[in-house]
Tab-separated table of C-alpha atoms and ligand atoms in Angstrom:
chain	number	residue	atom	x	y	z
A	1220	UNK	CA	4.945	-6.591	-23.823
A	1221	UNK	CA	5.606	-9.578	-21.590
A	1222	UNK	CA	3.371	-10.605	-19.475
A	1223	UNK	CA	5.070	-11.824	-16.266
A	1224	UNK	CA	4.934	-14.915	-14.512
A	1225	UNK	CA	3.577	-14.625	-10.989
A	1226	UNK	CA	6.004	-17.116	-9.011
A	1227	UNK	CA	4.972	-18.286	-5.338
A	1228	UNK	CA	7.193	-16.747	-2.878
A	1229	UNK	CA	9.886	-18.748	-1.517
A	1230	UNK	CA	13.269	-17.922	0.130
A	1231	UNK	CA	15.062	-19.739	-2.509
A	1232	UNK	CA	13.765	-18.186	-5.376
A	1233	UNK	CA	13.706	-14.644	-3.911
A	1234	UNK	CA	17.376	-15.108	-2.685
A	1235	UNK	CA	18.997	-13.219	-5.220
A	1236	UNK	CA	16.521	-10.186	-4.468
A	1237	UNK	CA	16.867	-10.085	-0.522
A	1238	UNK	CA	15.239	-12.107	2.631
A	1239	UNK	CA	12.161	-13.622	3.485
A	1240	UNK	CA	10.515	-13.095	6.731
A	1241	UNK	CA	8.552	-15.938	7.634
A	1242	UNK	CA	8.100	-18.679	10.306
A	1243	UNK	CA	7.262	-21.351	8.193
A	1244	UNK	CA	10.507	-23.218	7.194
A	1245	UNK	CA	12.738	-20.992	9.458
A	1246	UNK	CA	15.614	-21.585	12.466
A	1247	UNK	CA	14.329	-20.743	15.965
A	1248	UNK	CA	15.255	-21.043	19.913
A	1249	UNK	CA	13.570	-20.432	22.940
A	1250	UNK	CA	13.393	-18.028	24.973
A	1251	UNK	CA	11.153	-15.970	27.606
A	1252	UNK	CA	11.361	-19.543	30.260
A	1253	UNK	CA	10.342	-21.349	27.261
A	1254	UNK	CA	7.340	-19.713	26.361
A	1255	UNK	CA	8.576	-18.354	23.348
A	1256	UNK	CA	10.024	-19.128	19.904
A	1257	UNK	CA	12.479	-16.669	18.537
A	1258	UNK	CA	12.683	-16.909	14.708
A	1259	UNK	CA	16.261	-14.594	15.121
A	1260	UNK	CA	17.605	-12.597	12.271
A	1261	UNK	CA	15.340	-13.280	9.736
A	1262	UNK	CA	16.806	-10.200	7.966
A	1263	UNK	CA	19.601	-7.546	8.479
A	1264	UNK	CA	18.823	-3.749	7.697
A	1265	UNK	CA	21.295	-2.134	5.462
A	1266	UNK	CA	22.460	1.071	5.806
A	1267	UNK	CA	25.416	3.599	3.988
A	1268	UNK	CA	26.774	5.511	6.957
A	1269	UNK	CA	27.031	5.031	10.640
A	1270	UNK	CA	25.135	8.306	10.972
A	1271	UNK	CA	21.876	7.054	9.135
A	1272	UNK	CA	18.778	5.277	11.222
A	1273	UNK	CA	17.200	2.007	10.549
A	1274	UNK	CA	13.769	3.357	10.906
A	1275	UNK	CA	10.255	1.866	11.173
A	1276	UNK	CA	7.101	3.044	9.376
A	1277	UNK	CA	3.570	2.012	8.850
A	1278	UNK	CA	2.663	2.086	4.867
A	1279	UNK	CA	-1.108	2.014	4.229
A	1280	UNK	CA	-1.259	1.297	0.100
A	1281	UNK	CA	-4.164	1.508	-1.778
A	1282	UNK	CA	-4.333	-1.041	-5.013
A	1283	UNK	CA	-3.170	-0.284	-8.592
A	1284	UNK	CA	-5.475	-1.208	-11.165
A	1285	UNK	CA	-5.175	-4.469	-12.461
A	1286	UNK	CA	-3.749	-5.573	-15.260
A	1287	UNK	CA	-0.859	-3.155	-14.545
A	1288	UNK	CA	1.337	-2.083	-17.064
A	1289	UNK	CA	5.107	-2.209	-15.290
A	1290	UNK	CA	6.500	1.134	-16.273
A	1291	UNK	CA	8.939	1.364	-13.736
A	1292	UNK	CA	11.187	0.033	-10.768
A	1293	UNK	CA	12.823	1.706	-7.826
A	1294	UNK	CA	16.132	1.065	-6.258
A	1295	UNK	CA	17.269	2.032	-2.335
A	1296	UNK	CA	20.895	2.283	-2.956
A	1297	UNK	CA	21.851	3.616	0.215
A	1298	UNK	CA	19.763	1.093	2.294
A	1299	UNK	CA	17.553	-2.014	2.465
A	1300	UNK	CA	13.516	-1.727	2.767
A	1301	UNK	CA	11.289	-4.125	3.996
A	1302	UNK	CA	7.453	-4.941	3.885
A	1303	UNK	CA	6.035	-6.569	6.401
A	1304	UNK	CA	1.793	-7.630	6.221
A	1305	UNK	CA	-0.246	-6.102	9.097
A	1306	UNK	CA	-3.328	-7.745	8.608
A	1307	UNK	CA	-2.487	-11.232	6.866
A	1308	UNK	CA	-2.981	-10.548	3.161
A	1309	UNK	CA	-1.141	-12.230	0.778
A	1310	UNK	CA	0.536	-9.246	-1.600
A	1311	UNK	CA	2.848	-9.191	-5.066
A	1312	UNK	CA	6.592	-8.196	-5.506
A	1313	UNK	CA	7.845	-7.262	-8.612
A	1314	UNK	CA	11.802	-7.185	-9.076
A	1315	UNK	CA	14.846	-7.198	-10.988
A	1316	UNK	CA	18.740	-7.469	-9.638
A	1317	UNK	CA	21.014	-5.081	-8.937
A	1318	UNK	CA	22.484	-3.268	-11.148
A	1319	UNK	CA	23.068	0.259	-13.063
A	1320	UNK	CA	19.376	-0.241	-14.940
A	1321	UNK	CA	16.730	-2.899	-14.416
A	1322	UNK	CA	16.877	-5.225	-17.165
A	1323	UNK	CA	13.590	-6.322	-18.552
A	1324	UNK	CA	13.879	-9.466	-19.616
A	1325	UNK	CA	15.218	-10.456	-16.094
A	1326	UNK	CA	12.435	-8.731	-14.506
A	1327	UNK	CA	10.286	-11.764	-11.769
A	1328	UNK	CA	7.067	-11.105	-9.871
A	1329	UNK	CA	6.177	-13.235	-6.953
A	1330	UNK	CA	3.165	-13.496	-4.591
A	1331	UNK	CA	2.877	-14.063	-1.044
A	1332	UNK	CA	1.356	-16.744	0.940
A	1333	UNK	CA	-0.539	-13.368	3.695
A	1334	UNK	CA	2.152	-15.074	5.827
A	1335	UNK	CA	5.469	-13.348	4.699
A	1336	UNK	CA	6.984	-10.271	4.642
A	1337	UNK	CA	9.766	-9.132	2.277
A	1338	UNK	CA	13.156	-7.584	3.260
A	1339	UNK	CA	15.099	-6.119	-0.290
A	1340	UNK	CA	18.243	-5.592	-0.214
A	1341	UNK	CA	20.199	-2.487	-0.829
A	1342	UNK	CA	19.460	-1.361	-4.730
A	1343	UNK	CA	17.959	-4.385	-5.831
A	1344	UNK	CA	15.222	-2.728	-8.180
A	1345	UNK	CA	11.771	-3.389	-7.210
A	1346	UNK	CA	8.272	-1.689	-8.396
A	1347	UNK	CA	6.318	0.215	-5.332
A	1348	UNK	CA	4.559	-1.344	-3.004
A	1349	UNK	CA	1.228	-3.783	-4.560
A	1350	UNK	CA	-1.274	-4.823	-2.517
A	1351	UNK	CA	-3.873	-7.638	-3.537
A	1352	UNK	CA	-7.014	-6.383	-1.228
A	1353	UNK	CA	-7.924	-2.778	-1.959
A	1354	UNK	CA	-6.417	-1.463	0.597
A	1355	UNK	CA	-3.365	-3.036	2.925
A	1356	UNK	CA	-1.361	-2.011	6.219
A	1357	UNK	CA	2.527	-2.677	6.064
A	1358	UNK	CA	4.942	-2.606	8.372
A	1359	UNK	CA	7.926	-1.026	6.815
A	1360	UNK	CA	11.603	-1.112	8.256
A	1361	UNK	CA	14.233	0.917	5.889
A	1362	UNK	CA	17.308	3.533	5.986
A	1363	UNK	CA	16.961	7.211	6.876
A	1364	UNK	CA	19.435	9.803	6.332
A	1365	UNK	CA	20.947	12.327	3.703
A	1366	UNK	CA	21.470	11.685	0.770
A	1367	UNK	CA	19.119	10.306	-2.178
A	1368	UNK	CA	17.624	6.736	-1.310
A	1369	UNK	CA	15.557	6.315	-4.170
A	1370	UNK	CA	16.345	5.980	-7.899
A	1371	UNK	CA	13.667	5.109	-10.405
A	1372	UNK	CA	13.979	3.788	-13.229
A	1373	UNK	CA	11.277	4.039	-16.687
A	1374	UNK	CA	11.344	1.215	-19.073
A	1375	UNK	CA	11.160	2.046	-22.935
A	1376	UNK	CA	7.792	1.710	-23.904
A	1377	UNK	CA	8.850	-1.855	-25.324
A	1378	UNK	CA	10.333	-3.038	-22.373
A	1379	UNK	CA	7.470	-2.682	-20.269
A	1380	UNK	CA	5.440	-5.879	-18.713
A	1381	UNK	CA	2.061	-6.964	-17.764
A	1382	UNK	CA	1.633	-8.095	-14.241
A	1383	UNK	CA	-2.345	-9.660	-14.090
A	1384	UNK	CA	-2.868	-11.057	-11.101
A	1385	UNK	CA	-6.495	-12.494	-11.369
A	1386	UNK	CA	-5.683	-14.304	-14.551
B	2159	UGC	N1	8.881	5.577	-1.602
B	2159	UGC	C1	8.673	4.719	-0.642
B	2159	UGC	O1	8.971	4.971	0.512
B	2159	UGC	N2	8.104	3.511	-1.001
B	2159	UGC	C2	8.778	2.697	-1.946
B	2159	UGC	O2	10.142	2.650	-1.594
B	2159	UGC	C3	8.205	1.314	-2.016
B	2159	UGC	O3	8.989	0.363	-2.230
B	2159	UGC	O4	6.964	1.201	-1.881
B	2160	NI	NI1	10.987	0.902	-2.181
């Protein structure tokens, strides 16, 4: 099994997964008489239908035993899903592009800097939410409405990974 790579988070390299929502190296104006800095758009929500709601949640995760054995990804493919940190802590992404199946070998992880949240676009593939700290508060914005708006996928025992953070 491959162990995978765990890749600083930048907007570049996450690009082909979805958005980064940060400050740090992002467009702003002012507003509020100048007592404000609007970082605008930083991400779009996605939705299927112009009956469904962007909605926003609070997800409190717990963490996943490390070394974790990647078994599976999800996919939204009605809708885009994003994490946003509560409480500053840096967390991990795992991902792999759109498409009918996750592929393995094309399969990233990245960590964030407790700074940036995470906005995935529609059906890119992506493993549930990991936290670093035991437990973590996100801010969650994503699609709601009928329909089934999450498709997981289970590697073959020989295409699973290793993510191991603390190594
Ligand atoms: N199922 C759910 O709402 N959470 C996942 O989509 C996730 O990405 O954590
Ligand atoms: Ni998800």
């Amino acid at each position: 099994m491959r162990t995978l790579m765990i890749e600083p988070l930048t907007k570049e390299a996450f690009a082909p997964f979805g958005d980064v929502i940060e400050t740090d190296g992002s467009d702003h104006f002012m507003i509020n008489n100048g007592s404000t800095m609007r970082f605008h758009k930083l991400a779009t929500v996605e939705t299927a239908t112009p009956e469904d709601h962007a909605i926003i949640s609070i997800f409190r995760a717990d963490a996943q035993d490390m070394p974790l054995t990647v078994c599976m990804l999800e996919r939204h493919p009605l809708g885009s899903q994003a994490f946003i940190p509560l409480l500053g802590n840096p967390f991990l992404i795992v991902v792999a592009p759109v498409g009918d199946a996750p592929v393995s070998g094309l399969v990233r992880a990245f960590v964030t800097n407790g700074r940036q949240g995470i906005n995935y676009h529609r059906g890119v593939w992506h493993h549930p939410v990991l936290t670093i700290e035991k437990r973590d508060d996100f801010l969650v914005v994503d699609r709601s409405g009928t329909g089934n708006n999450c498709d997981e996928h289970f590697f073959k025992e020989d295409e699973r990974l290793i993510l191991a953070p603390h190594q």
